[in-house]
Coordinates of C-alpha atoms in Angstrom, one line a residue:
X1 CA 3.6 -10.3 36.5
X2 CA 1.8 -12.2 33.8
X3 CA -2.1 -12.4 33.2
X4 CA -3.5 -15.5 35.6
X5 CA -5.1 -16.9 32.4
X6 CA -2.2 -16.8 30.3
X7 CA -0.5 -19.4 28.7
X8 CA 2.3 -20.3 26.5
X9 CA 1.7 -19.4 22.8
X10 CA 3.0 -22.9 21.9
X11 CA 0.1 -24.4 23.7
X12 CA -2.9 -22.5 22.0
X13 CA -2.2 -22.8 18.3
X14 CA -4.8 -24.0 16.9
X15 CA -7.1 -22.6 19.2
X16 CA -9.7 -19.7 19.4
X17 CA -8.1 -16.6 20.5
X18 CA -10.1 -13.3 21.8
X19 CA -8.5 -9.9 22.1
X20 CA -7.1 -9.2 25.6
X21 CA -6.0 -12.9 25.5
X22 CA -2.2 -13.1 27.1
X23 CA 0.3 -15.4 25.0
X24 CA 3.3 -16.2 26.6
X25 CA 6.3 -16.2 24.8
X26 CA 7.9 -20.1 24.4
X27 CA 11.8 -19.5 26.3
X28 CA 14.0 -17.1 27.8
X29 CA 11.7 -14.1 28.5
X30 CA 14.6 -12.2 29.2
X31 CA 15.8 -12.3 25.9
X32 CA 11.6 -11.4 24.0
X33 CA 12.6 -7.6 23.5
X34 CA 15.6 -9.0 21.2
X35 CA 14.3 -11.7 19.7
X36 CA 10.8 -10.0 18.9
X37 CA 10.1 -8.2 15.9
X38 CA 7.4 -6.7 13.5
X39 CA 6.7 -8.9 10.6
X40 CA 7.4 -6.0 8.4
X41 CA 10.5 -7.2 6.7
X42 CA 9.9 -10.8 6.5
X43 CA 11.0 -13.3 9.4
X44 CA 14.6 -13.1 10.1
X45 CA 16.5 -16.7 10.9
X46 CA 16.6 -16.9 14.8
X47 CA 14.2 -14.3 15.7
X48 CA 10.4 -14.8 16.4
X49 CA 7.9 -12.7 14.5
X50 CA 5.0 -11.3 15.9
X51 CA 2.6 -11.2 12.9
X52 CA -1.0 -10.1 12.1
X53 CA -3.7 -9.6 15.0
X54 CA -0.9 -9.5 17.6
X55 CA 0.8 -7.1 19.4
X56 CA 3.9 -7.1 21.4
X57 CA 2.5 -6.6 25.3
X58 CA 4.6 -6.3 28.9
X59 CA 4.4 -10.4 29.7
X60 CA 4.2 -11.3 25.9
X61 CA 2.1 -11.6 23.1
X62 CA -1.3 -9.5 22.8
X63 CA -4.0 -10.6 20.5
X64 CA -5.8 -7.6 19.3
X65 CA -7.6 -9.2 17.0
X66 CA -10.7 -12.7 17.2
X67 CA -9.4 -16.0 15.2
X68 CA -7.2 -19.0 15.1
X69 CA -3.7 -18.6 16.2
X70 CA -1.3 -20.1 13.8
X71 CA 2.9 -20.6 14.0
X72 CA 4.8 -20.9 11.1
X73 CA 8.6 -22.6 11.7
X74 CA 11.0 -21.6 9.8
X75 CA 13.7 -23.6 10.6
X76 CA 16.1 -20.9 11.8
X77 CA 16.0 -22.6 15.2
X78 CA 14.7 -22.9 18.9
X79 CA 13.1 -19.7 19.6
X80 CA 12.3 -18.4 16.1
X81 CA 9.1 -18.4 13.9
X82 CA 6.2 -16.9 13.3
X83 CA 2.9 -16.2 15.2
X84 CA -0.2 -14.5 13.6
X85 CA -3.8 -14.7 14.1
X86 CA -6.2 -15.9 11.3
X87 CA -9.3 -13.6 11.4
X88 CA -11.9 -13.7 9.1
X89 CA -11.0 -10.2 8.3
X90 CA -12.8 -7.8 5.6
X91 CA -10.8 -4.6 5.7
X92 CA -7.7 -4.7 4.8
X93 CA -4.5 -3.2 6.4
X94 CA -1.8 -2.1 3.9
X95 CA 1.6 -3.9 5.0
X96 CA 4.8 -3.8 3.8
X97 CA 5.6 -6.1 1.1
X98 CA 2.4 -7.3 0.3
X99 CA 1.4 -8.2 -3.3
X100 CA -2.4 -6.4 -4.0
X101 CA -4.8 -5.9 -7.0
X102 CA -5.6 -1.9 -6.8
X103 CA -8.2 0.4 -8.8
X104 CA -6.6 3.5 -10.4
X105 CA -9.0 6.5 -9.0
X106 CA -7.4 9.5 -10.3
X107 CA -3.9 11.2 -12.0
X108 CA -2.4 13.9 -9.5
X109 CA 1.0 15.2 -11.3
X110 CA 3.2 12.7 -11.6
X111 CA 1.1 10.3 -9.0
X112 CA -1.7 7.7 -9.4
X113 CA -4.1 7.5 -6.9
X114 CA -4.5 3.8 -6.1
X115 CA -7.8 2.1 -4.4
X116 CA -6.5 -0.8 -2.6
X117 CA -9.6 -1.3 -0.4
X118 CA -8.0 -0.3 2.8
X119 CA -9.1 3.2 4.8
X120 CA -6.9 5.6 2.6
X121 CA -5.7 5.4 -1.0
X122 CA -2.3 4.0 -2.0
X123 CA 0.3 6.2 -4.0
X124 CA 2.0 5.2 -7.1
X125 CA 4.5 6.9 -9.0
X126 CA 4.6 6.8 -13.2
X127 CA 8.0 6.0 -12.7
X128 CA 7.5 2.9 -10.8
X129 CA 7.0 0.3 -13.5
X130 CA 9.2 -1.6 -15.6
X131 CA 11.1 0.5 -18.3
X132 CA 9.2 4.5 -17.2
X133 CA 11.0 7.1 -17.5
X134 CA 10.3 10.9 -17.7
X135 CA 10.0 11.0 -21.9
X136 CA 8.6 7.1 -21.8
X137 CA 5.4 7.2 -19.3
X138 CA 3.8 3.7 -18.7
X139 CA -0.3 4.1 -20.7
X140 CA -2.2 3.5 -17.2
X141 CA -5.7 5.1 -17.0
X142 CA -8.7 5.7 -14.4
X143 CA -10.4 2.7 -13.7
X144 CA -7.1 0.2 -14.7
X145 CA -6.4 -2.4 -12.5
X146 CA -2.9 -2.3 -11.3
X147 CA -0.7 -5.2 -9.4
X148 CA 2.2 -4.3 -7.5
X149 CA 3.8 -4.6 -4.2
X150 CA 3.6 -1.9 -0.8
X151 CA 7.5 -0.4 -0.2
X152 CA 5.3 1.7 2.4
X153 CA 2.6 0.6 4.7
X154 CA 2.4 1.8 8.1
X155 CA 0.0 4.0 10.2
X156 CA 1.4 7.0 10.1
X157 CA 2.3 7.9 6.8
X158 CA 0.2 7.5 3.2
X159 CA 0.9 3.8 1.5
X160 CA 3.0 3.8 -1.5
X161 CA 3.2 1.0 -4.4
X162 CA 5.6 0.0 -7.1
X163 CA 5.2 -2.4 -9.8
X164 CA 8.8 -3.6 -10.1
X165 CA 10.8 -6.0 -8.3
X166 CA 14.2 -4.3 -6.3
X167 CA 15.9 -5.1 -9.5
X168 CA 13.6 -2.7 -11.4
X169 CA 11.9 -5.9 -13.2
X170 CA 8.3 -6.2 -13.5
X171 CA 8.1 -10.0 -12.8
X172 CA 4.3 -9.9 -13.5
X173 CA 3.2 -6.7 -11.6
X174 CA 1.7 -3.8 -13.7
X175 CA -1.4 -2.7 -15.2
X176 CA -3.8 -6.2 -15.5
X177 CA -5.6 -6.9 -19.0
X178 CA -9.3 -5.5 -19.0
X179 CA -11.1 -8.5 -20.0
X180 CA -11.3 -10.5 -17.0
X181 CA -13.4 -10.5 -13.7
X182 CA -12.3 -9.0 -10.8
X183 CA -14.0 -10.0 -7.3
X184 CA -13.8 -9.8 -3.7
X185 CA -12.9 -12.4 -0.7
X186 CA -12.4 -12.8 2.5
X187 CA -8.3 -12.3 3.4
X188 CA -8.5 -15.7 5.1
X189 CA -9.3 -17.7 1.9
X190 CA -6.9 -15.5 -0.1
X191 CA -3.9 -16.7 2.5
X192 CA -5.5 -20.4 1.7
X193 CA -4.9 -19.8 -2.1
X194 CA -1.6 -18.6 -2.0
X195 CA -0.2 -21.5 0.1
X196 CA 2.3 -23.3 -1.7
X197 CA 0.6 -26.6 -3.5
X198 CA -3.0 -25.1 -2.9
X199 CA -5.4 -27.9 -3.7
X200 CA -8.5 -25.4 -4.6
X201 CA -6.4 -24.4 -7.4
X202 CA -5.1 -27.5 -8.4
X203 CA -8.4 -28.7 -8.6
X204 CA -10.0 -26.0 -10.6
X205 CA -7.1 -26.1 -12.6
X206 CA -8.9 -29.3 -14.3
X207 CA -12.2 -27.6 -15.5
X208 CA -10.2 -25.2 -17.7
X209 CA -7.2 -23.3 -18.5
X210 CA -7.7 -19.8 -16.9
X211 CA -5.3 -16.7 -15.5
X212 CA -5.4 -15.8 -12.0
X213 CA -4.2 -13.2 -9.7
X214 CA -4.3 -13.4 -6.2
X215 CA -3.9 -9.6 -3.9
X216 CA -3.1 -10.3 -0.7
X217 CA -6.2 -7.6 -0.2
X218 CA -8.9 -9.8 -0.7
X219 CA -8.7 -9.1 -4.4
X220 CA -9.0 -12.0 -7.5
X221 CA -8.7 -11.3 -11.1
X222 CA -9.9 -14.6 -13.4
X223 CA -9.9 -15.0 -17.1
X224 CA -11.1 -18.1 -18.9
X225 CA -11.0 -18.6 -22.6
X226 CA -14.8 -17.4 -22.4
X227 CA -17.0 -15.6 -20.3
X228 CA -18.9 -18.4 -19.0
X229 CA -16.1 -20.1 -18.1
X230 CA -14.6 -17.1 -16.4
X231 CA -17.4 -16.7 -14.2
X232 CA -17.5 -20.6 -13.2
X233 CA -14.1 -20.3 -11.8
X234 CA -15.0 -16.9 -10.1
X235 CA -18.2 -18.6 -8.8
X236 CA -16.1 -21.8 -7.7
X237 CA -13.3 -19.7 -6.0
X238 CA -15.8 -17.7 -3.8
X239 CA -17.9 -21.0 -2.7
X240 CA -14.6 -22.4 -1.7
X241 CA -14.9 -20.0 1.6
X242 CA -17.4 -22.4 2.9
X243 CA -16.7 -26.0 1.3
X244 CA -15.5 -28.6 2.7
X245 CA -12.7 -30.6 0.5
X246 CA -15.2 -33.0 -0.6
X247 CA -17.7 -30.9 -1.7
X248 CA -15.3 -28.7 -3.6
X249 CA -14.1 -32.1 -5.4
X250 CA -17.9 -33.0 -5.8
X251 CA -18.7 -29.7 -7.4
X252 CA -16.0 -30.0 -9.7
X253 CA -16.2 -33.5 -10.7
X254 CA -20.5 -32.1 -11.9
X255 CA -18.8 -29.3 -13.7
X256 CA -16.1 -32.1 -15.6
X257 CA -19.5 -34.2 -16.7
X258 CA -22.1 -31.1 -17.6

């Protein structure tokens, strides 16, 4: 029997969820333990996804963690999607798939240690970039700053990296340049800057040219032409967290004058 103050999961997006809270799945109940399925593979067409801060329950969907609930449709039909919570997290949970910015710690044989800023370190193998082999090792040190992508992430086992694509491409992971400016920020905005047509990047994008990479760990490397302009961006970016659109166009349109 389902939790009095439940609801249907379709009817509280948007809202403020609380862990404990009871989200009832949208039709045929019967069919939840075949149509639900961790988000660890990407949503499949037809099948609803129960994403990050929720948990499958007995009547449903359980929210273990405090934020907004949020659906994604994918367009693979009546039943399917996505469902996730969006916390204003600061530790980050490895998952499978994700794209993050990691600190090389130490050399152990033929493994890096990788800090990814979650509770343990990440592994990643020499052999796991673009062109390694056993006579032609990759030049990564202590203290370089590594992108690449989780091929293991759960709770029971150590995460491991890679900085190649399934085809054995790099496609713009591996060891990032050492003169920029690395930072931290909240996961939430990092999800905002990675949406497609982001209009914080579009509109820093008009101050100057710079590089970016985004981690899906809370993680942003920046480099401008110069320093000063380097750390604009960087200072922009992190005041984004708590600006409204206007004010971020304000800011920037003083920074286009100065």
């Amino acid at each position: 029997m389902a939790a009095p103050d439940a609801r249907l999961a379709e009817e509280r997006v948007g809202e403020v969820v609380l862990p404990g809270d009871v989200l009832l799945l949208p039709t045929h109940p019967e069919e939840d333990g075949e149509r639900l399925r961790l988000a660890t593979g990407g949503p499949q067409k037809g099948r609803l996804v129960c994403g990050p801060g929720l948990r499958r329950g007995r009547d449903g969907l359980l929210v273990v963690k405090c934020g907004l609930l949020r659906y994604r449709a994918p367009g693979g039909g009546a039943g399917s999607g996505t469902f996730w919570v969006d916390s204003q997290q600061k530790r980050y949970v490895p998952v499978k798939g994700d794209h993050v910015i990691g600190i090389v710690t130490a050399k152990a044989g033929d493994i890096f240690k990788v800090d990814v800023g979650g509770s343990e370190q990440a592994s990643l193998s020499y052999l796991a970039f673009e062109g390694a082999t056993k006579r032609n090792r990759p030049n990564v040190q202590v203290g370089d700053l590594v992108y690449g992508q989780f091929i293991v992430a759960n709770k029971d086992m150590e995460p491991e990296m890679v900085c190649i694509d399934s085809s054995g491409r790099a496609n713009g992971m591996g060891v990032i340049g050492q003169d920029g400016f690395l930072f931290k920020v909240s996961l939430g905005l990092i999800r905002k800057l990675l949406a497609p047509g982001c209009a914080i990047i579009q509109d820093l994008g008009q101050l100057y040219p710079f590089e970016l990479v985004l981690g899906m760990n809370g993680r942003i490397w920046v480099k401008a032409k110069t320093i000063q302009q380097t750390l604009i961006v960087a200072n922009v970016l992190e005041a984004c967290e708590h600006l409204t659109p206007e004010q971020r166009k304000e800011t920037v349109a003083k920074l286009l004058e100065s």
